[in-house]
Amino acid sequence: RYAPVLETRETTDYRALDGNWSVKSKLNGRKHRVGAHQGGKSINYIAQSKWSSHTFWTVIPPNVYFESHPEWFSLIDGERVHKVPQYSGTSLCLTNEEMFRQYVENSKLALNWHPWADNYDISQIDDAGEPNRRMCAPCTALEEEHNPSGFIIQLANTVLVELHKNFPELMCSTWAHHHSQPHPRHTNPH
């Protein structure tokens, strides 16, 4: 028998979703066909696709906020942008306090509308790495201090603390993806 330190462990490779293989590989995430008697755990996001990964644009959609709040988005070559020719998106300015307050408010609103959700993803959009990184001075300084993964985990921790005031049992997920894969220097996930 094996008792994992993590509540869930999963991969998204369709070849690894078979229940028996998952049990042998100690995988029990939401997509694995593992029954509760085998160690499976149900994780309930607000909705499967846009709320379970790469959620920055789901919570702060550029088509709603960019025109009135360009300062909430990446500063690239001296210009605030939410997309560049190479990729579909950039990132949020994670040091902007007004954006952070709106992020928390939008998150609470979404969770109030979906009371069954017990996991909330806080993660960068896909392809928001080089050359699309946030480049304002405060973000650059924090990212250099913590490295990209620590900076994103710091945001996730802070958002989760705020969300726990209304949703004390809520779990949070985030991604080590593209530029944020290296281990954080100073920040540990809650």
C-alpha atoms as an extended CHARMM CRD file, in Angstrom:
* protein
*
       190  EXT
         1         1  ARG       CA              0.0000000000        0.0000000000        0.0000000000  PROA      1               0.0000000000
         2         2  TYR       CA              1.0990000000        3.5440000000       -0.6680000000  PROA      2               0.0000000000
         3         3  ALA       CA             -0.1590000000        6.7510000000        0.9390000000  PROA      3               0.0000000000
         4         4  PRO       CA              0.9130000000        9.6730000000       -1.2580000000  PROA      4               0.0000000000
         5         5  VAL       CA              1.8740000000       12.9660000000        0.3330000000  PROA      5               0.0000000000
         6         6  LEU       CA             -0.2030000000       14.7260000000       -2.3360000000  PROA      6               0.0000000000
         7         7  GLU       CA             -3.9800000000       14.3820000000       -2.3820000000  PROA      7               0.0000000000
         8         8  THR       CA             -4.0240000000       13.9220000000       -6.1270000000  PROA      8               0.0000000000
         9         9  ARG       CA             -1.4500000000       13.1450000000       -8.7530000000  PROA      9               0.0000000000
        10        10  GLU       CA             -2.3050000000       13.1160000000      -12.4380000000  PROA      10              0.0000000000
        11        11  THR       CA             -1.1690000000       13.3480000000      -16.0010000000  PROA      11              0.0000000000
        12        12  THR       CA             -3.1950000000       14.4760000000      -18.9750000000  PROA      12              0.0000000000
        13        13  ASP       CA             -1.7570000000       11.9040000000      -21.3690000000  PROA      13              0.0000000000
        14        14  TYR       CA             -4.7510000000        9.9260000000      -22.6220000000  PROA      14              0.0000000000
        15        15  ARG       CA             -2.6650000000        6.7220000000      -22.6910000000  PROA      15              0.0000000000
        16        16  ALA       CA             -2.2310000000        6.9200000000      -18.9050000000  PROA      16              0.0000000000
        17        17  LEU       CA             -5.8780000000        7.1990000000      -17.8790000000  PROA      17              0.0000000000
        18        18  ASP       CA             -6.7290000000        3.5080000000      -17.5400000000  PROA      18              0.0000000000
        19        19  GLY       CA             -7.7740000000        2.7460000000      -13.9560000000  PROA      19              0.0000000000
        20        20  ASN       CA             -5.5340000000       -0.2750000000      -13.3710000000  PROA      20              0.0000000000
        21        21  TRP       CA             -2.4820000000        1.4230000000      -14.8880000000  PROA      21              0.0000000000
        22        22  SER       CA             -3.2430000000        4.5740000000      -12.8830000000  PROA      22              0.0000000000
        23        23  VAL       CA             -3.3660000000        2.6370000000       -9.6060000000  PROA      23              0.0000000000
        24        24  LYS       CA             -0.0220000000        0.9610000000      -10.3490000000  PROA      24              0.0000000000
        25        25  SER       CA              1.4830000000        4.3430000000      -11.2410000000  PROA      25              0.0000000000
        26        26  LYS       CA              0.0210000000        6.0480000000       -8.1690000000  PROA      26              0.0000000000
        27        27  LEU       CA             -2.0840000000        8.4290000000      -10.2800000000  PROA      27              0.0000000000
        28        28  ASN       CA             -5.5280000000        9.3040000000       -8.9420000000  PROA      28              0.0000000000
        29        29  GLY       CA             -6.4870000000       12.6560000000      -10.4820000000  PROA      29              0.0000000000
        30        30  ARG       CA             -9.7700000000       13.7940000000      -11.9290000000  PROA      30              0.0000000000
        31        31  LYS       CA             -9.2540000000       12.3010000000      -15.4070000000  PROA      31              0.0000000000
        32        32  HSD       CA             -7.9640000000        8.9300000000      -14.2730000000  PROA      32              0.0000000000
        33        33  ARG       CA            -10.5590000000        6.1830000000      -14.2980000000  PROA      33              0.0000000000
        34        34  VAL       CA             -9.8230000000        5.1740000000      -10.7140000000  PROA      34              0.0000000000
        35        35  GLY       CA            -12.7050000000        4.3830000000       -8.4000000000  PROA      35              0.0000000000
        36        36  ALA       CA            -12.8820000000        5.6480000000       -4.8220000000  PROA      36              0.0000000000
        37        37  HSD       CA            -12.1100000000        2.1130000000       -3.6090000000  PROA      37              0.0000000000
        38        38  GLN       CA             -8.8330000000        2.3250000000       -5.5790000000  PROA      38              0.0000000000
        39        39  GLY       CA             -7.8320000000        5.7510000000       -4.2320000000  PROA      39              0.0000000000
        40        40  GLY       CA             -9.5640000000        7.9480000000       -6.8060000000  PROA      40              0.0000000000
        41        41  LYS       CA            -10.5490000000       11.4680000000       -5.8070000000  PROA      41              0.0000000000
        42        42  SER       CA            -13.0870000000       13.7240000000       -7.3890000000  PROA      42              0.0000000000
        43        43  ILE       CA            -11.8690000000       17.2610000000       -8.0540000000  PROA      43              0.0000000000
        44        44  ASN       CA            -14.5200000000       19.7410000000       -9.0730000000  PROA      44              0.0000000000
        45        45  TYR       CA            -13.5110000000       22.8250000000      -11.0030000000  PROA      45              0.0000000000
        46        46  ILE       CA            -16.0700000000       25.4360000000      -11.9810000000  PROA      46              0.0000000000
        47        47  ALA       CA            -16.0210000000       24.0280000000      -15.5140000000  PROA      47              0.0000000000
        48        48  GLN       CA            -13.6240000000       21.6420000000      -17.1480000000  PROA      48              0.0000000000
        49        49  SER       CA            -11.9990000000       23.7150000000      -19.8650000000  PROA      49              0.0000000000
        50        50  LYS       CA            -11.4840000000       27.3920000000      -19.1930000000  PROA      50              0.0000000000
        51        51  TRP       CA            -11.4630000000       27.1690000000      -15.3750000000  PROA      51              0.0000000000
        52        52  SER       CA             -9.1560000000       24.1970000000      -14.8630000000  PROA      52              0.0000000000
        53        53  SER       CA             -5.9360000000       25.5840000000      -16.3800000000  PROA      53              0.0000000000
        54        54  HSD       CA             -4.3510000000       28.7430000000      -17.7980000000  PROA      54              0.0000000000
        55        55  THR       CA             -6.9730000000       30.8880000000      -16.0940000000  PROA      55              0.0000000000
        56        56  PHE       CA             -5.5480000000       34.4150000000      -16.0970000000  PROA      56              0.0000000000
        57        57  TRP       CA             -7.6440000000       35.3660000000      -19.1630000000  PROA      57              0.0000000000
        58        58  THR       CA            -10.6960000000       33.5820000000      -17.7570000000  PROA      58              0.0000000000
        59        59  VAL       CA            -10.6300000000       35.6710000000      -14.5860000000  PROA      59              0.0000000000
        60        60  ILE       CA             -9.4140000000       38.9410000000      -16.1850000000  PROA      60              0.0000000000
        61        61  PRO       CA            -10.4830000000       38.6820000000      -19.8500000000  PROA      61              0.0000000000
        62        62  PRO       CA             -8.6840000000       41.2260000000      -22.0770000000  PROA      62              0.0000000000
        63        63  ASN       CA            -11.8280000000       41.8300000000      -24.1590000000  PROA      63              0.0000000000
        64        64  VAL       CA            -13.5020000000       43.1550000000      -20.9840000000  PROA      64              0.0000000000
        65        65  TYR       CA            -10.6320000000       44.9140000000      -19.1940000000  PROA      65              0.0000000000
        66        66  PHE       CA             -7.8360000000       45.8590000000      -21.6070000000  PROA      66              0.0000000000
        67        67  GLU       CA             -9.3550000000       49.0200000000      -23.0490000000  PROA      67              0.0000000000
        68        68  SER       CA            -10.1580000000       50.5400000000      -19.6460000000  PROA      68              0.0000000000
        69        69  HSD       CA             -7.1900000000       49.0540000000      -17.7270000000  PROA      69              0.0000000000
        70        70  PRO       CA             -4.1940000000       48.4580000000      -20.0170000000  PROA      70              0.0000000000
        71        71  GLU       CA             -1.9300000000       48.8050000000      -16.9460000000  PROA      71              0.0000000000
        72        72  TRP       CA             -3.2270000000       45.3980000000      -15.7960000000  PROA      72              0.0000000000
        73        73  PHE       CA             -1.4410000000       43.6730000000      -18.6990000000  PROA      73              0.0000000000
        74        74  SER       CA              2.1230000000       43.0190000000      -19.8340000000  PROA      74              0.0000000000
        75        75  LEU       CA              4.4870000000       45.8570000000      -20.5830000000  PROA      75              0.0000000000
        76        76  ILE       CA              6.4570000000       44.7880000000      -23.6470000000  PROA      76              0.0000000000
        77        77  ASP       CA              8.8730000000       47.1490000000      -25.3730000000  PROA      77              0.0000000000
        78        78  GLY       CA              7.3270000000       50.0760000000      -23.5120000000  PROA      78              0.0000000000
        79        79  GLU       CA              3.7420000000       49.2960000000      -24.5250000000  PROA      79              0.0000000000
        80        80  ARG       CA              0.9360000000       47.5960000000      -22.5860000000  PROA      80              0.0000000000
        81        81  VAL       CA             -0.3250000000       44.6590000000      -24.6370000000  PROA      81              0.0000000000
        82        82  HSD       CA             -2.4530000000       41.5580000000      -24.2150000000  PROA      82              0.0000000000
        83        83  LYS       CA             -1.2810000000       39.8010000000      -27.3820000000  PROA      83              0.0000000000
        84        84  VAL       CA              1.7570000000       39.8060000000      -29.6160000000  PROA      84              0.0000000000
        85        85  PRO       CA              2.2270000000       38.4240000000      -33.1370000000  PROA      85              0.0000000000
        86        86  GLN       CA              4.1640000000       35.3530000000      -31.9860000000  PROA      86              0.0000000000
        87        87  TYR       CA              1.5120000000       34.0650000000      -29.5690000000  PROA      87              0.0000000000
        88        88  SER       CA             -2.1210000000       34.5460000000      -28.6970000000  PROA      88              0.0000000000
        89        89  GLY       CA             -1.5090000000       36.1480000000      -25.3250000000  PROA      89              0.0000000000
        90        90  THR       CA              0.8470000000       37.7160000000      -22.8620000000  PROA      90              0.0000000000
        91        91  SER       CA              0.3150000000       37.9480000000      -19.1180000000  PROA      91              0.0000000000
        92        92  LEU       CA             -1.1620000000       40.0370000000      -16.3650000000  PROA      92              0.0000000000
        93        93  CYS       CA              0.8320000000       42.6410000000      -14.4810000000  PROA      93              0.0000000000
        94        94  LEU       CA              0.9470000000       40.6840000000      -11.2410000000  PROA      94              0.0000000000
        95        95  THR       CA              2.1280000000       43.6300000000       -9.1410000000  PROA      95              0.0000000000
        96        96  ASN       CA             -0.8360000000       45.8500000000      -10.0250000000  PROA      96              0.0000000000
        97        97  GLU       CA             -2.9230000000       46.0650000000       -6.8420000000  PROA      97              0.0000000000
        98        98  GLU       CA             -6.1020000000       47.1730000000       -8.6000000000  PROA      98              0.0000000000
        99        99  MET       CA             -5.8750000000       44.1860000000      -10.9630000000  PROA      99              0.0000000000
       100       100  PHE       CA             -5.2920000000       41.9140000000       -7.9650000000  PROA      100             0.0000000000
       101       101  ARG       CA             -8.4280000000       43.2070000000       -6.2040000000  PROA      101             0.0000000000
       102       102  GLN       CA            -10.4730000000       42.6440000000       -9.3830000000  PROA      102             0.0000000000
       103       103  TYR       CA             -8.9510000000       39.1700000000       -9.7480000000  PROA      103             0.0000000000
       104       104  VAL       CA            -10.0820000000       38.2610000000       -6.2310000000  PROA      104             0.0000000000
       105       105  GLU       CA            -13.5620000000       39.7900000000       -6.7450000000  PROA      105             0.0000000000
       106       106  ASN       CA            -14.0580000000       37.9570000000      -10.0510000000  PROA      106             0.0000000000
       107       107  SER       CA            -12.8710000000       34.7310000000       -8.4390000000  PROA      107             0.0000000000
       108       108  LYS       CA            -15.3340000000       35.0830000000       -5.5550000000  PROA      108             0.0000000000
       109       109  LEU       CA            -18.1450000000       35.8320000000       -7.9750000000  PROA      109             0.0000000000
       110       110  ALA       CA            -17.3640000000       32.7440000000      -10.0500000000  PROA      110             0.0000000000
       111       111  LEU       CA            -17.1520000000       30.5320000000       -6.9610000000  PROA      111             0.0000000000
       112       112  ASN       CA            -20.4510000000       31.8870000000       -5.6070000000  PROA      112             0.0000000000
       113       113  TRP       CA            -22.0780000000       30.9350000000       -8.8990000000  PROA      113             0.0000000000
       114       114  HSD       CA            -20.5530000000       27.4350000000       -8.7300000000  PROA      114             0.0000000000
       115       115  PRO       CA            -20.7880000000       26.2300000000       -5.1000000000  PROA      115             0.0000000000
       116       116  TRP       CA            -19.7840000000       22.6560000000       -5.9900000000  PROA      116             0.0000000000
       117       117  ALA       CA            -16.2670000000       23.7280000000       -7.0230000000  PROA      117             0.0000000000
       118       118  ASP       CA            -13.6340000000       22.5790000000       -4.5560000000  PROA      118             0.0000000000
       119       119  ASN       CA            -10.5430000000       23.3970000000       -6.6480000000  PROA      119             0.0000000000
       120       120  TYR       CA             -9.6320000000       26.7140000000       -8.2170000000  PROA      120             0.0000000000
       121       121  ASP       CA             -6.8450000000       27.1500000000      -10.7490000000  PROA      121             0.0000000000
       122       122  ILE       CA             -4.6540000000       30.2610000000      -10.6910000000  PROA      122             0.0000000000
       123       123  SER       CA             -2.1930000000       30.0310000000      -13.5600000000  PROA      123             0.0000000000
       124       124  GLN       CA             -0.6340000000       31.8840000000      -16.4650000000  PROA      124             0.0000000000
       125       125  ILE       CA             -2.1000000000       31.5280000000      -19.9100000000  PROA      125             0.0000000000
       126       126  ASP       CA             -0.5380000000       29.0700000000      -22.3110000000  PROA      126             0.0000000000
       127       127  ASP       CA              2.4590000000       30.5220000000      -24.1880000000  PROA      127             0.0000000000
       128       128  ALA       CA              2.7810000000       33.5240000000      -21.8590000000  PROA      128             0.0000000000
       129       129  GLY       CA              6.5250000000       32.9850000000      -21.5800000000  PROA      129             0.0000000000
       130       130  GLU       CA              9.3340000000       34.5530000000      -23.5890000000  PROA      130             0.0000000000
       131       131  PRO       CA              9.0620000000       36.8700000000      -25.3920000000  PROA      131             0.0000000000
       132       132  ASN       CA              5.6590000000       37.6840000000      -23.8480000000  PROA      132             0.0000000000
       133       133  ARG       CA              6.6400000000       38.1260000000      -20.2350000000  PROA      133             0.0000000000
       134       134  ARG       CA              5.5540000000       41.0260000000      -18.0730000000  PROA      134             0.0000000000
       135       135  MET       CA              8.3720000000       43.5380000000      -18.0460000000  PROA      135             0.0000000000
       136       136  CYS       CA              7.4010000000       46.4760000000      -15.8050000000  PROA      136             0.0000000000
       137       137  ALA       CA             10.0090000000       47.3240000000      -13.1580000000  PROA      137             0.0000000000
       138       138  PRO       CA              8.1010000000       45.9760000000      -10.0940000000  PROA      138             0.0000000000
       139       139  CYS       CA              7.2900000000       42.6530000000      -11.8300000000  PROA      139             0.0000000000
       140       140  THR       CA             10.8450000000       42.2950000000      -13.1000000000  PROA      140             0.0000000000
       141       141  ALA       CA             12.2710000000       42.9040000000       -9.6230000000  PROA      141             0.0000000000
       142       142  LEU       CA              9.9680000000       40.3600000000       -7.9470000000  PROA      142             0.0000000000
       143       143  GLU       CA             10.5100000000       37.8090000000      -10.6790000000  PROA      143             0.0000000000
       144       144  GLU       CA             14.2920000000       38.1660000000      -10.3560000000  PROA      144             0.0000000000
       145       145  GLU       CA             14.0300000000       37.7190000000       -6.5920000000  PROA      145             0.0000000000
       146       146  HSD       CA             11.6820000000       34.7210000000       -6.6320000000  PROA      146             0.0000000000
       147       147  ASN       CA             12.0900000000       33.4440000000      -10.2250000000  PROA      147             0.0000000000
       148       148  PRO       CA              8.9430000000       33.0610000000      -12.3990000000  PROA      148             0.0000000000
       149       149  SER       CA              7.4690000000       30.0690000000      -10.5630000000  PROA      149             0.0000000000
       150       150  GLY       CA              7.8900000000       31.7220000000       -7.1710000000  PROA      150             0.0000000000
       151       151  PHE       CA              6.2380000000       34.8630000000       -8.4650000000  PROA      151             0.0000000000
       152       152  ILE       CA              3.1870000000       32.9090000000       -9.7180000000  PROA      152             0.0000000000
       153       153  ILE       CA              3.0050000000       30.8120000000       -6.5240000000  PROA      153             0.0000000000
       154       154  GLN       CA              3.1690000000       34.0200000000       -4.4960000000  PROA      154             0.0000000000
       155       155  LEU       CA              0.1330000000       35.3160000000       -6.4270000000  PROA      155             0.0000000000
       156       156  ALA       CA             -1.7100000000       31.9970000000       -6.0040000000  PROA      156             0.0000000000
       157       157  ASN       CA             -1.0020000000       31.9820000000       -2.2490000000  PROA      157             0.0000000000
       158       158  THR       CA             -2.2390000000       35.5550000000       -1.8410000000  PROA      158             0.0000000000
       159       159  VAL       CA             -5.4130000000       34.9320000000       -3.8800000000  PROA      159             0.0000000000
       160       160  LEU       CA             -6.1100000000       31.7270000000       -1.9480000000  PROA      160             0.0000000000
       161       161  VAL       CA             -5.7770000000       33.5080000000        1.4010000000  PROA      161             0.0000000000
       162       162  GLU       CA             -8.4370000000       35.9740000000        0.2390000000  PROA      162             0.0000000000
       163       163  LEU       CA            -10.6900000000       33.2200000000       -1.1400000000  PROA      163             0.0000000000
       164       164  HSD       CA            -10.4120000000       31.1640000000        2.0590000000  PROA      164             0.0000000000
       165       165  LYS       CA            -12.2580000000       33.9250000000        3.9000000000  PROA      165             0.0000000000
       166       166  ASN       CA            -15.4100000000       32.8830000000        2.0050000000  PROA      166             0.0000000000
       167       167  PHE       CA            -14.4440000000       29.3710000000        0.8510000000  PROA      167             0.0000000000
       168       168  PRO       CA            -12.3610000000       27.7950000000        3.6550000000  PROA      168             0.0000000000
       169       169  GLU       CA            -12.2060000000       24.3050000000        2.1060000000  PROA      169             0.0000000000
       170       170  LEU       CA            -11.1280000000       25.4730000000       -1.3600000000  PROA      170             0.0000000000
       171       171  MET       CA             -7.9930000000       23.9410000000       -2.8620000000  PROA      171             0.0000000000
       172       172  CYS       CA             -5.8860000000       25.7470000000       -5.4160000000  PROA      172             0.0000000000
       173       173  SER       CA             -3.8880000000       24.5060000000       -8.3640000000  PROA      173             0.0000000000
       174       174  THR       CA             -1.3170000000       26.2730000000      -10.4920000000  PROA      174             0.0000000000
       175       175  TRP       CA              1.0870000000       25.2850000000      -13.2420000000  PROA      175             0.0000000000
       176       176  ALA       CA              4.8210000000       25.0360000000      -13.6620000000  PROA      176             0.0000000000
       177       177  HSD       CA              4.6850000000       25.7830000000      -17.3600000000  PROA      177             0.0000000000
       178       178  HSD       CA              7.1270000000       27.1480000000      -19.9500000000  PROA      178             0.0000000000
       179       179  HSD       CA              9.1530000000       29.8870000000      -18.2170000000  PROA      179             0.0000000000
       180       180  SER       CA              7.7920000000       29.0600000000      -14.7480000000  PROA      180             0.0000000000
       181       181  GLN       CA              9.1360000000       25.4990000000      -14.5670000000  PROA      181             0.0000000000
       182       182  PRO       CA             12.2160000000       26.0800000000      -12.3750000000  PROA      182             0.0000000000
       183       183  HSD       CA             11.6360000000       25.5160000000       -8.6580000000  PROA      183             0.0000000000
       184       184  PRO       CA             10.7790000000       28.7150000000       -6.7370000000  PROA      184             0.0000000000
       185       185  ARG       CA             13.6470000000       30.2210000000       -4.7280000000  PROA      185             0.0000000000
       186       186  HSD       CA             11.8170000000       31.5300000000       -1.6590000000  PROA      186             0.0000000000
       187       187  THR       CA              8.0990000000       30.8230000000       -1.9600000000  PROA      187             0.0000000000
       188       188  ASN       CA              6.3190000000       27.6080000000       -1.0230000000  PROA      188             0.0000000000
       189       189  PRO       CA              2.7250000000       26.8450000000       -1.9630000000  PROA      189             0.0000000000
       190       190  HSD       CA              0.2480000000       26.9580000000        0.9290000000  PROA      190             0.0000000000
